XYZ file of N, CA, C and O in Angstrom:
360
model
N 0.785 -1.166 0.043
C 0.341 -0.062 0.070
C 0.906 1.323 -0.066
O 0.780 2.228 -0.815
N 1.877 1.576 0.807
C 2.894 2.484 0.814
C 3.597 2.689 -0.370
O 3.660 3.629 -0.920
N 3.999 1.346 -1.011
C 4.732 1.511 -2.403
C 4.069 1.946 -3.348
O 4.419 2.824 -4.208
N 2.713 1.886 -3.356
C 1.490 2.340 -4.507
C 1.378 3.771 -4.322
O 1.668 4.338 -5.378
N 1.442 4.278 -3.004
C 1.182 5.697 -2.712
C 2.580 6.247 -3.111
O 2.601 7.668 -3.733
N 3.696 5.847 -2.919
C 5.061 6.280 -3.359
C 5.044 6.521 -4.897
O 5.744 7.646 -5.616
N 4.610 5.430 -5.480
C 4.787 5.596 -7.099
C 3.757 6.148 -7.480
O 4.464 7.356 -8.485
N 2.793 6.791 -7.231
C 1.818 7.601 -7.442
C 2.177 9.024 -7.136
O 2.113 9.899 -8.378
N 2.575 9.146 -5.994
C 3.470 10.609 -6.035
C 4.501 10.855 -6.671
O 4.664 11.882 -7.094
N 5.438 10.028 -7.126
C 6.293 10.105 -7.828
C 5.767 10.273 -9.203
O 6.683 11.393 -10.041
N 4.698 9.803 -9.648
C 4.172 9.653 -11.333
C 3.855 11.354 -11.269
O 3.966 12.094 -12.080
N 3.022 12.003 -10.111
C 2.689 13.414 -10.250
C 3.790 14.137 -9.922
O 3.980 15.327 -10.735
N 5.000 14.003 -9.293
C 6.160 14.709 -9.345
C 6.639 15.050 -10.689
O 6.961 16.055 -11.076
N 6.825 13.726 -11.309
C 7.286 13.822 -13.027
C 6.602 14.570 -13.563
O 7.149 15.326 -14.242
N 5.362 14.580 -13.619
C 4.247 15.175 -14.508
C 4.450 16.672 -14.260
O 3.990 17.411 -15.126
N 4.455 17.080 -12.997
C 4.841 18.172 -12.518
C 5.729 19.087 -13.301
O 6.092 20.360 -13.711
N 7.008 18.399 -13.168
C 8.260 18.757 -13.541
C 8.151 19.012 -15.383
O 8.621 19.822 -15.984
N 7.690 17.702 -15.994
C 7.192 18.141 -17.643
C 6.684 18.999 -17.756
O 6.738 20.029 -18.676
N 5.476 19.397 -17.094
C 4.739 20.699 -17.577
C 5.158 21.960 -17.243
O 5.386 22.575 -18.044
N 6.015 22.086 -16.190
C 6.929 23.253 -16.135
C 7.944 23.256 -17.024
O 7.961 24.291 -17.437
N 8.666 22.470 -17.425
C 9.487 22.490 -18.784
C 8.924 22.812 -19.900
O 9.275 23.839 -20.851
N 7.959 22.528 -20.255
C 6.916 23.030 -21.469
C 6.570 23.978 -21.129
O 6.505 24.860 -22.343
N 5.865 24.630 -19.997
C 5.966 26.209 -19.969
C 6.769 27.104 -20.050
O 6.687 28.086 -20.917
N 8.099 26.877 -19.478
C 9.122 27.321 -19.825
C 9.530 27.927 -21.290
O 9.908 28.351 -21.915
N 9.694 26.431 -22.357
C 9.786 26.479 -23.482
C 8.610 27.441 -24.533
O 9.251 28.065 -25.094
N 7.414 27.162 -23.828
C 6.319 27.951 -24.867
C 6.803 29.689 -24.299
O 6.718 30.099 -24.861
N 6.865 29.797 -22.962
C 7.134 31.079 -22.784
C 8.526 31.717 -23.393
O 8.537 32.821 -23.608
N 9.542 30.959 -23.805
C 10.600 31.251 -24.244
C 10.427 31.554 -25.591
O 10.959 32.650 -26.090
N 9.599 30.972 -26.310
C 9.597 31.247 -27.696
C 8.592 32.288 -27.758
O 8.409 33.207 -29.105
N 8.023 32.596 -27.107
C 6.632 33.833 -26.892
C 7.450 35.283 -26.870
O 7.332 36.239 -27.193
N 8.722 34.963 -25.861
C 9.282 36.531 -25.525
C 10.555 36.469 -26.497
O 11.419 37.011 -25.764
N 11.038 35.882 -27.252
C 12.087 36.402 -28.269
C 12.090 37.853 -28.420
O 11.452 38.039 -29.138
N 13.181 38.110 -28.276
C 13.731 39.364 -28.885
C 14.136 39.575 -30.210
O 15.111 38.832 -30.799
N 13.417 40.133 -31.092
C 13.496 40.067 -32.395
C 13.864 41.516 -32.844
O 13.693 41.612 -34.024
N 14.558 41.837 -31.964
C 15.281 43.392 -32.387
C 16.266 43.368 -33.161
O 16.567 44.095 -34.136
N 17.068 42.131 -33.245
C 18.057 42.105 -34.381
C 17.494 41.629 -35.634
O 18.356 42.349 -36.781
N 16.556 41.307 -35.675
C 15.940 41.116 -37.081
C 15.478 42.375 -37.724
O 15.661 42.923 -38.882
N 14.966 43.153 -36.563
C 14.382 44.580 -37.041
C 15.670 45.390 -37.549
O 15.699 46.096 -38.809
N 16.749 45.408 -36.972
C 18.292 45.971 -37.188
C 18.642 45.323 -38.589
O 18.943 46.204 -39.466
N 18.549 44.268 -38.967
C 19.110 43.743 -40.281
C 18.330 44.271 -41.167
O 18.443 44.620 -42.418
N 16.634 43.919 -41.007
C 16.003 44.458 -42.050
C 16.136 46.158 -42.404
O 15.992 46.580 -43.546
N 16.329 46.579 -41.024
C 16.597 48.034 -41.371
C 17.912 48.496 -42.435
O 17.790 49.492 -43.368
N 18.784 47.817 -42.030
C 20.259 48.007 -43.077
C 19.925 47.661 -44.280
O 20.310 48.170 -45.292
N 18.855 46.496 -44.445
C 18.764 46.132 -45.925
C 17.758 47.232 -46.503
O 18.614 47.384 -47.691
N 16.976 47.675 -45.852
C 16.464 48.738 -46.443
C 17.117 50.010 -46.971
O 17.398 50.647 -47.818
N 18.102 50.384 -45.873
C 19.136 51.290 -46.162
C 20.224 51.101 -47.360
O 20.455 52.073 -48.281
N 20.681 49.845 -47.321
C 20.986 49.662 -48.831
C 20.511 49.575 -50.136
O 21.179 50.110 -51.083
N 19.098 48.990 -49.954
C 18.501 49.380 -51.346
C 18.159 50.374 -51.474
O 17.686 50.968 -52.792
N 17.719 51.662 -50.559
C 17.198 52.881 -51.007
C 18.567 53.996 -50.832
O 18.495 55.304 -51.039
N 19.978 53.315 -50.576
C 20.808 54.116 -50.784
C 21.572 55.065 -51.848
O 21.831 54.560 -52.903
N 21.133 56.268 -51.908
C 21.593 57.206 -53.290
C 22.483 58.394 -52.672
O 22.138 59.055 -51.790
N 23.514 58.681 -53.420
C 24.335 59.612 -53.329
C 25.093 60.339 -54.406
O 25.176 59.580 -55.392
N 25.216 61.453 -54.253
C 26.096 62.028 -55.651
C 27.194 62.200 -55.280
O 28.109 62.876 -54.388
N 28.188 61.686 -56.347
C 29.710 61.839 -56.485
C 30.120 62.157 -57.613
O 29.361 62.376 -58.754
N 31.540 63.009 -57.821
C 31.753 63.132 -58.854
C 32.306 61.858 -60.003
O 32.596 61.954 -61.107
N 32.462 60.847 -59.078
C 32.865 59.710 -59.999
C 31.780 58.476 -59.929
O 31.111 58.798 -58.915
N 31.859 57.612 -60.465
C 31.071 56.321 -60.473
C 31.573 55.460 -59.562
O 32.829 55.328 -59.570
N 31.013 54.950 -58.918
C 31.140 53.650 -57.992
C 31.379 52.490 -59.294
O 32.294 51.352 -58.545
N 30.631 52.610 -60.045
C 30.903 51.279 -61.006
C 30.072 49.925 -60.666
O 29.188 49.991 -59.903
N 30.068 48.995 -61.699
C 29.383 47.897 -61.089
C 29.911 47.207 -60.251
O 29.141 46.509 -59.477
N 31.119 47.372 -59.744
C 31.554 46.238 -58.804
C 30.705 46.756 -57.448
O 30.609 46.085 -56.595
N 30.531 48.276 -57.180
C 29.958 48.406 -56.103
C 28.491 47.974 -56.162
O 28.013 47.438 -54.959
N 27.889 47.992 -57.182
C 26.487 47.347 -57.043
C 26.511 45.753 -56.913
O 25.829 45.304 -55.892
N 27.345 45.306 -57.264
C 27.509 43.976 -57.026
C 27.889 43.525 -55.554
O 27.279 42.527 -55.094
N 28.877 44.046 -54.898
C 29.051 44.002 -53.656
C 27.742 44.365 -52.601
O 27.321 43.612 -52.090
N 27.226 45.631 -53.242
C 25.952 45.828 -52.155
C 24.814 44.782 -52.553
O 24.128 44.288 -51.269
N 24.910 44.181 -53.653
C 23.706 43.111 -53.982
C 24.105 41.600 -53.131
O 23.127 41.186 -52.283
N 25.452 41.492 -52.849
C 25.789 39.894 -52.214
C 25.379 40.602 -50.396
O 25.262 39.549 -49.851
N 25.965 41.962 -50.103
C 25.718 42.147 -48.722
C 24.351 42.087 -48.053
O 23.900 41.442 -47.440
N 23.140 42.378 -49.532
C 21.674 42.352 -49.143
C 21.523 41.072 -48.939
O 20.580 40.305 -48.414
N 21.870 40.222 -50.159
C 21.732 38.880 -49.970
C 21.869 38.130 -48.674
O 21.315 37.255 -48.271
N 23.349 38.428 -48.205
C 24.090 37.930 -46.868
C 22.778 38.050 -45.887
O 22.480 37.495 -45.232
N 22.200 39.517 -45.570
C 21.616 40.014 -44.711
C 20.480 39.068 -44.700
O 19.690 38.735 -43.762
N 19.699 39.043 -45.714
C 18.594 38.218 -45.985
C 18.772 36.940 -45.093
O 17.927 36.423 -44.666
N 19.844 36.094 -45.978
C 19.791 35.034 -45.073
C 20.031 35.020 -43.498
O 19.550 33.978 -43.069
N 20.857 35.881 -43.138
C 21.239 35.889 -41.738
C 19.534 35.955 -40.818
O 19.488 35.773 -40.083
N 18.707 36.941 -41.666
C 17.341 37.292 -40.850
C 16.714 35.536 -41.009
O 15.884 35.474 -40.305
N 16.667 35.013 -42.329
C 15.999 33.668 -42.090
C 16.719 32.865 -41.429
O 15.699 32.270 -40.470
N 17.842 32.893 -40.798
C 18.592 31.907 -39.982
C 18.090 32.283 -38.544
O 17.832 31.375 -37.851
N 18.222 33.338 -38.282
C 17.486 33.990 -36.995
C 15.998 33.564 -36.903
O 15.489 33.222 -35.715
N 15.242 33.907 -37.928
C 13.722 33.580 -37.604
C 13.744 31.910 -37.415
O 12.716 31.761 -36.530
N 14.800 31.038 -38.013
C 14.237 29.828 -37.961
C 14.902 29.461 -36.814
O 14.179 28.485 -35.715
N 16.179 29.711 -36.046
C 16.605 29.905 -34.736
C 15.593 30.072 -33.734
O 15.286 29.375 -32.458
N 14.890 31.074 -33.882
C 14.181 31.710 -32.691
C 12.407 30.902 -32.717
O 12.122 31.203 -31.699
N 12.194 30.149 -33.930
C 11.026 29.671 -33.845
C 11.264 28.201 -33.265
O 10.339 27.551 -33.133
N 12.547 27.699 -32.939
C 12.700 26.432 -32.277
C 12.905 26.352 -31.141
O 14.121 27.056 -30.725
N 12.016 26.337 -29.946
C 12.340 26.590 -28.427
C 13.764 25.555 -28.082
O 14.446 26.001 -27.078
N 13.958 24.494 -28.711
C 14.563 23.517 -28.036
C 16.236 24.239 -28.847
O 17.145 23.553 -28.213
N 16.285 25.010 -29.665
C 17.719 25.641 -30.092
C 18.284 26.346 -28.797
O 19.546 27.002 -28.987
N 17.883 26.905 -27.910
C 18.204 27.716 -26.929
C 19.036 27.135 -25.650
O 18.453 26.130 -25.271
């Protein structure tokens, strides 16, 4: 009889721990700070709309470098979105 009560109590304790871990993971995924994503998106917008006047042309090379930087920032944003959507990655 005592063994049955201890076993049932242990089951409830384990259930409580699992429930608490699930709640922590759910709250962690809801409170992720996406300010880094916002900063990267702002940088992309600045690169895409950057216009300035110079006496000389930057040429085709500068445009290609900017395109690659934008591409890299977009990939980084996607990686951040994926990592923050997975509560087990933290």
